[in-house]
PDB file of C-alpha atoms in Angstrom:
ATOM      1  CA  MET A   1      26.248  16.473  -6.681  1.00 60.00           C
ATOM      2  CA  PRO A   2      28.088  18.859  -4.350  1.00 82.00           C
ATOM      3  CA  ARG A   3      29.498  17.143  -1.305  1.00 88.00           C
ATOM      4  CA  GLY A   4      31.913  18.079   1.401  1.00 91.00           C
ATOM      5  CA  ARG A   5      32.704  18.316   5.073  1.00 93.00           C
ATOM      6  CA  TYR A   6      32.137  20.999   7.678  1.00 93.00           C
ATOM      7  CA  SER A   7      34.302  21.176  10.790  1.00 93.00           C
ATOM      8  CA  LEU A   8      31.976  22.092  13.647  1.00 92.00           C
ATOM      9  CA  HIS A   9      33.233  24.169  16.594  1.00 92.00           C
ATOM     10  CA  ASP A  10      31.719  25.681  19.711  1.00 89.00           C
ATOM     11  CA  PRO A  11      30.914  29.314  18.789  1.00 87.00           C
ATOM     12  CA  HIS A  12      32.128  30.582  22.185  1.00 93.00           C
ATOM     13  CA  ASP A  13      35.434  28.836  22.866  1.00 96.00           C
ATOM     14  CA  HIS A  14      36.051  27.178  19.458  1.00 94.00           C
ATOM     15  CA  THR A  15      36.301  23.679  20.934  1.00 95.00           C
ATOM     16  CA  PRO A  16      35.983  21.086  18.134  1.00 95.00           C
ATOM     17  CA  LEU A  17      32.537  19.461  18.211  1.00 92.00           C
ATOM     18  CA  GLY A  18      33.002  17.103  15.281  1.00 95.00           C
ATOM     19  CA  GLU A  19      32.336  17.047  11.557  1.00 96.00           C
ATOM     20  CA  GLU A  20      29.343  17.060   9.257  1.00 96.00           C
ATOM     21  CA  HIS A  21      29.784  15.089   6.013  1.00 97.00           C
ATOM     22  CA  PHE A  22      27.155  16.285   3.545  1.00 96.00           C
ATOM     23  CA  HIS A  23      25.885  16.206   0.007  1.00 95.00           C
ATOM     24  CA  CYS A  24      23.257  18.493  -1.454  1.00 93.00           C
ATOM     25  CA  ALA A  25      21.657  19.194  -4.792  1.00 91.00           C
ATOM     26  CA  VAL A  26      18.948  21.112  -6.567  1.00 88.00           C
ATOM     27  CA  GLY A  27      16.199  18.747  -7.623  1.00 79.00           C
ATOM     28  CA  PRO A  28      12.658  18.628  -9.011  1.00 79.00           C
ATOM     29  CA  SER A  29      11.114  19.721  -5.700  1.00 79.00           C
ATOM     30  CA  GLY A  30      13.694  22.403  -4.895  1.00 90.00           C
ATOM     31  CA  TRP A  31      16.850  21.629  -2.857  1.00 94.00           C
ATOM     32  CA  ARG A  32      17.912  18.704  -0.670  1.00 95.00           C
ATOM     33  CA  TYR A  33      20.677  18.410   1.931  1.00 96.00           C
ATOM     34  CA  VAL A  34      21.681  15.120   3.564  1.00 97.00           C
ATOM     35  CA  SER A  35      24.457  14.704   6.131  1.00 97.00           C
ATOM     36  CA  GLN A  36      25.980  12.479   8.763  1.00 97.00           C
ATOM     37  CA  LEU A  37      27.461  13.990  11.931  1.00 96.00           C
ATOM     38  CA  THR A  38      30.459  12.565  13.758  1.00 96.00           C
ATOM     39  CA  ALA A  39      32.053  13.419  17.114  1.00 95.00           C
ATOM     40  CA  PRO A  40      35.728  14.473  17.277  1.00 95.00           C
ATOM     41  CA  THR A  41      36.480  10.804  18.067  1.00 95.00           C
ATOM     42  CA  GLY A  42      34.812   9.741  14.800  1.00 94.00           C
ATOM     43  CA  GLU A  43      31.748   8.097  16.345  1.00 96.00           C
ATOM     44  CA  HIS A  44      28.330   8.696  14.761  1.00 96.00           C
ATOM     45  CA  ARG A  45      26.426  11.601  16.405  1.00 95.00           C
ATOM     46  CA  GLY A  46      23.375  11.965  14.198  1.00 95.00           C
ATOM     47  CA  SER A  47      22.049  12.981  10.802  1.00 97.00           C
ATOM     48  CA  VAL A  48      20.214  15.719   8.920  1.00 97.00           C
ATOM     49  CA  ASP A  49      17.879  15.296   5.944  1.00 97.00           C
ATOM     50  CA  LEU A  50      16.278  18.549   4.786  1.00 97.00           C
ATOM     51  CA  THR A  51      14.278  19.137   1.592  1.00 96.00           C
ATOM     52  CA  LEU A  52      13.042  22.569   0.514  1.00 96.00           C
ATOM     53  CA  ASP A  53      10.498  23.419  -2.154  1.00 94.00           C
ATOM     54  CA  GLU A  54      11.373  25.861  -4.938  1.00 92.00           C
ATOM     55  CA  LEU A  55      10.298  28.783  -2.715  1.00 92.00           C
ATOM     56  CA  GLY A  56      12.667  27.705   0.084  1.00 92.00           C
ATOM     57  CA  ARG A  57      10.016  26.299   2.440  1.00 94.00           C
ATOM     58  CA  PRO A  58      10.872  23.109   4.364  1.00 95.00           C
ATOM     59  CA  ILE A  59       8.766  20.330   2.859  1.00 95.00           C
ATOM     60  CA  ARG A  60      10.619  17.551   4.694  1.00 96.00           C
ATOM     61  CA  LEU A  61      12.899  17.519   7.736  1.00 97.00           C
ATOM     62  CA  GLU A  62      14.343  14.515   9.515  1.00 97.00           C
ATOM     63  CA  LEU A  63      16.889  14.893  12.317  1.00 97.00           C
ATOM     64  CA  HIS A  64      18.552  12.227  14.451  1.00 96.00           C
ATOM     65  CA  ALA A  65      20.723  12.840  17.529  1.00 94.00           C
ATOM     66  CA  ALA A  66      21.377  10.907  20.759  1.00 88.00           C
ATOM     67  CA  SER A  67      18.568   8.447  19.899  1.00 90.00           C
ATOM     68  CA  TRP A  68      16.106  11.344  19.487  1.00 95.00           C
ATOM     69  CA  GLN A  69      14.287  11.862  16.207  1.00 96.00           C
ATOM     70  CA  VAL A  70      12.419  14.830  14.730  1.00 97.00           C
ATOM     71  CA  ARG A  71      10.310  14.817  11.574  1.00 97.00           C
ATOM     72  CA  GLY A  72       8.773  18.014  10.337  1.00 97.00           C
ATOM     73  CA  ALA A  73       7.477  20.126   7.458  1.00 97.00           C
ATOM     74  CA  ALA A  74       5.890  23.472   6.660  1.00 95.00           C
ATOM     75  CA  LEU A  75       2.200  22.915   7.443  1.00 92.00           C
ATOM     76  CA  ASP A  76       0.210  25.891   8.739  1.00 92.00           C
ATOM     77  CA  GLY A  77       3.503  27.394   9.936  1.00 94.00           C
ATOM     78  CA  VAL A  78       5.926  24.601  10.792  1.00 97.00           C
ATOM     79  CA  THR A  79       4.872  21.285  12.285  1.00 97.00           C
ATOM     80  CA  TRP A  80       7.016  18.524  13.781  1.00 97.00           C
ATOM     81  CA  VAL A  81       6.935  15.297  15.756  1.00 97.00           C
ATOM     82  CA  ARG A  82       9.740  14.609  18.244  1.00 97.00           C
ATOM     83  CA  THR A  83      10.228  11.018  19.424  1.00 96.00           C
ATOM     84  CA  ASP A  84      12.041  10.049  22.617  1.00 89.00           C
ATOM     85  CA  PRO A  85      14.940   7.566  22.729  1.00 86.00           C
ATOM     86  CA  THR A  86      12.702   4.655  23.785  1.00 86.00           C
ATOM     87  CA  GLY A  87      10.229   5.296  20.989  1.00 81.00           C
ATOM     88  CA  THR A  88       7.311   5.002  23.385  1.00 86.00           C
ATOM     89  CA  GLU A  89       6.265   8.635  23.403  1.00 87.00           C
ATOM     90  CA  ALA A  90       6.070  11.277  20.736  1.00 93.00           C
ATOM     91  CA  THR A  91       5.318  14.958  21.110  1.00 95.00           C
ATOM     92  CA  GLU A  92       3.831  17.067  18.354  1.00 96.00           C
ATOM     93  CA  GLY A  93       4.421  20.741  17.836  1.00 97.00           C
ATOM     94  CA  ASN A  94       3.142  23.470  15.548  1.00 97.00           C
ATOM     95  CA  VAL A  95       4.184  27.117  15.531  1.00 97.00           C
ATOM     96  CA  ARG A  96       3.469  30.016  13.198  1.00 97.00           C
ATOM     97  CA  ALA A  97       7.048  30.159  11.953  1.00 97.00           C
ATOM     98  CA  HIS A  98       8.779  30.336   8.581  1.00 96.00           C
ATOM     99  CA  ALA A  99      11.516  27.714   8.884  1.00 97.00           C
ATOM    100  CA  PHE A 100      13.495  25.297  11.018  1.00 97.00           C
ATOM    101  CA  ALA A 101      16.962  25.943  12.431  1.00 97.00           C
ATOM    102  CA  GLY A 102      19.655  24.023  14.279  1.00 94.00           C
ATOM    103  CA  SER A 103      23.392  23.537  14.559  1.00 91.00           C
ATOM    104  CA  SER A 104      23.828  22.212  11.004  1.00 94.00           C
ATOM    105  CA  PRO A 105      25.033  24.656   8.314  1.00 92.00           C
ATOM    106  CA  ALA A 106      22.138  23.260   6.228  1.00 94.00           C
ATOM    107  CA  PHE A 107      19.754  25.527   8.106  1.00 96.00           C
ATOM    108  CA  LEU A 108      21.778  28.640   7.264  1.00 92.00           C
ATOM    109  CA  VAL A 109      21.662  27.741   3.576  1.00 90.00           C
ATOM    110  CA  ALA A 110      17.943  26.930   3.821  1.00 94.00           C
ATOM    111  CA  ILE A 111      17.098  30.288   5.418  1.00 94.00           C
ATOM    112  CA  ALA A 112      19.221  32.118   2.833  1.00 90.00           C
ATOM    113  CA  ARG A 113      17.295  30.315   0.061  1.00 90.00           C
ATOM    114  CA  LEU A 114      13.970  31.155   1.718  1.00 93.00           C
ATOM    115  CA  LEU A 115      14.716  34.857   2.147  1.00 93.00           C
ATOM    116  CA  ARG A 116      16.405  35.479  -1.236  1.00 90.00           C
ATOM    117  CA  LEU A 117      17.971  38.627   0.176  1.00 86.00           C
ATOM    118  CA  THR A 118      19.656  41.305  -1.885  1.00 83.00           C
ATOM    119  CA  PRO A 119      22.416  43.548  -0.486  1.00 82.00           C
ATOM    120  CA  SER A 120      20.773  46.325   1.498  1.00 76.00           C
ATOM    121  CA  ALA A 121      20.812  47.957   4.897  1.00 69.00           C
ATOM    122  CA  ALA A 122      17.342  46.670   5.809  1.00 83.00           C
ATOM    123  CA  ALA A 123      17.100  43.541   7.952  1.00 90.00           C
ATOM    124  CA  THR A 124      14.364  40.936   7.520  1.00 92.00           C
ATOM    125  CA  ARG A 125      12.673  39.447  10.601  1.00 94.00           C
ATOM    126  CA  LEU A 126      12.098  35.714  10.629  1.00 94.00           C
ATOM    127  CA  ARG A 127      10.549  33.334  13.177  1.00 97.00           C
ATOM    128  CA  VAL A 128      12.151  29.877  13.273  1.00 97.00           C
ATOM    129  CA  VAL A 129      11.892  26.715  15.349  1.00 98.00           C
ATOM    130  CA  THR A 130      15.390  25.655  16.305  1.00 97.00           C
ATOM    131  CA  PHE A 131      16.248  22.172  17.558  1.00 97.00           C
ATOM    132  CA  THR A 132      18.991  22.135  20.209  1.00 93.00           C
ATOM    133  CA  ASP A 133      21.652  19.454  20.497  1.00 87.00           C
ATOM    134  CA  PRO A 134      21.867  16.776  21.731  1.00 88.00           C
ATOM    135  CA  VAL A 135      18.188  16.056  22.519  1.00 93.00           C
ATOM    136  CA  LEU A 136      16.606  18.038  19.662  1.00 96.00           C
ATOM    137  CA  ALA A 137      14.484  20.130  22.020  1.00 96.00           C
ATOM    138  CA  PRO A 138      12.389  22.669  20.030  1.00 97.00           C
ATOM    139  CA  ARG A 139      12.667  26.384  20.756  1.00 97.00           C
ATOM    140  CA  THR A 140      10.934  29.187  18.857  1.00 97.00           C
ATOM    141  CA  VAL A 141      13.096  32.254  18.217  1.00 97.00           C
ATOM    142  CA  ASP A 142      12.853  35.457  16.218  1.00 97.00           C
ATOM    143  CA  GLN A 143      15.896  36.397  14.149  1.00 94.00           C
ATOM    144  CA  SER A 144      16.962  39.325  11.976  1.00 94.00           C
ATOM    145  CA  TRP A 145      18.729  38.637   8.693  1.00 93.00           C
ATOM    146  CA  ALA A 146      20.496  41.020   6.317  1.00 90.00           C
ATOM    147  CA  LEU A 147      22.769  40.426   3.345  1.00 88.00           C
ATOM    148  CA  VAL A 148      25.791  42.645   3.861  1.00 86.00           C
ATOM    149  CA  LYS A 149      27.949  41.368   0.993  1.00 83.00           C
ATOM    150  CA  SER A 150      28.404  38.412  -1.320  1.00 82.00           C
ATOM    151  CA  GLU A 151      31.608  36.671  -2.406  1.00 83.00           C
ATOM    152  CA  ALA A 152      32.101  34.089  -5.152  1.00 81.00           C
ATOM    153  CA  HIS A 153      34.289  31.067  -4.352  1.00 75.00           C
ATOM    154  CA  ALA A 154      35.760  28.659  -6.887  1.00 76.00           C
ATOM    155  CA  THR A 155      34.444  25.075  -6.796  1.00 70.00           C
ATOM    156  CA  ASP A 156      34.668  22.014  -9.040  1.00 70.00           C
ATOM    157  CA  SER A 157      31.348  23.005 -10.643  1.00 68.00           C
ATOM    158  CA  GLY A 158      31.994  26.746 -11.048  1.00 73.00           C
ATOM    159  CA  PRO A 159      31.726  29.747  -8.716  1.00 76.00           C
TER     160      PRO A 159
END
């Protein structure tokens, strides 16, 4: 099972934000990614658990951050429930969107699997619901994706 660590940095000033320790694998339902997030000090910051079906659609999402929790899946677009830190209130959401997004690299891999792009000049439009750190607030955004090039990298299990 592939596993590793991402160093997370602020995209604007490159300040270290922490690390994401992950493992992922292809399975009977499609692909699954599980990770634990830590702050630069090493303290626990949250977790990601994302499962995609064989077509790249999110069939299960569970996020934790700052005592907030989100659970979601692709149901008539994407649907989620966000629970507050006290656990007394939950808000539901549903948007005609294709996928979820957030700060984890898991979402980049998930969208790449969903789109199955080939190198071309044409961009593909995609609507996603992104969850912002640290309170996992949902925001619907439209994005353009294009595969410009592809590079193979050596790993323990092949390129």
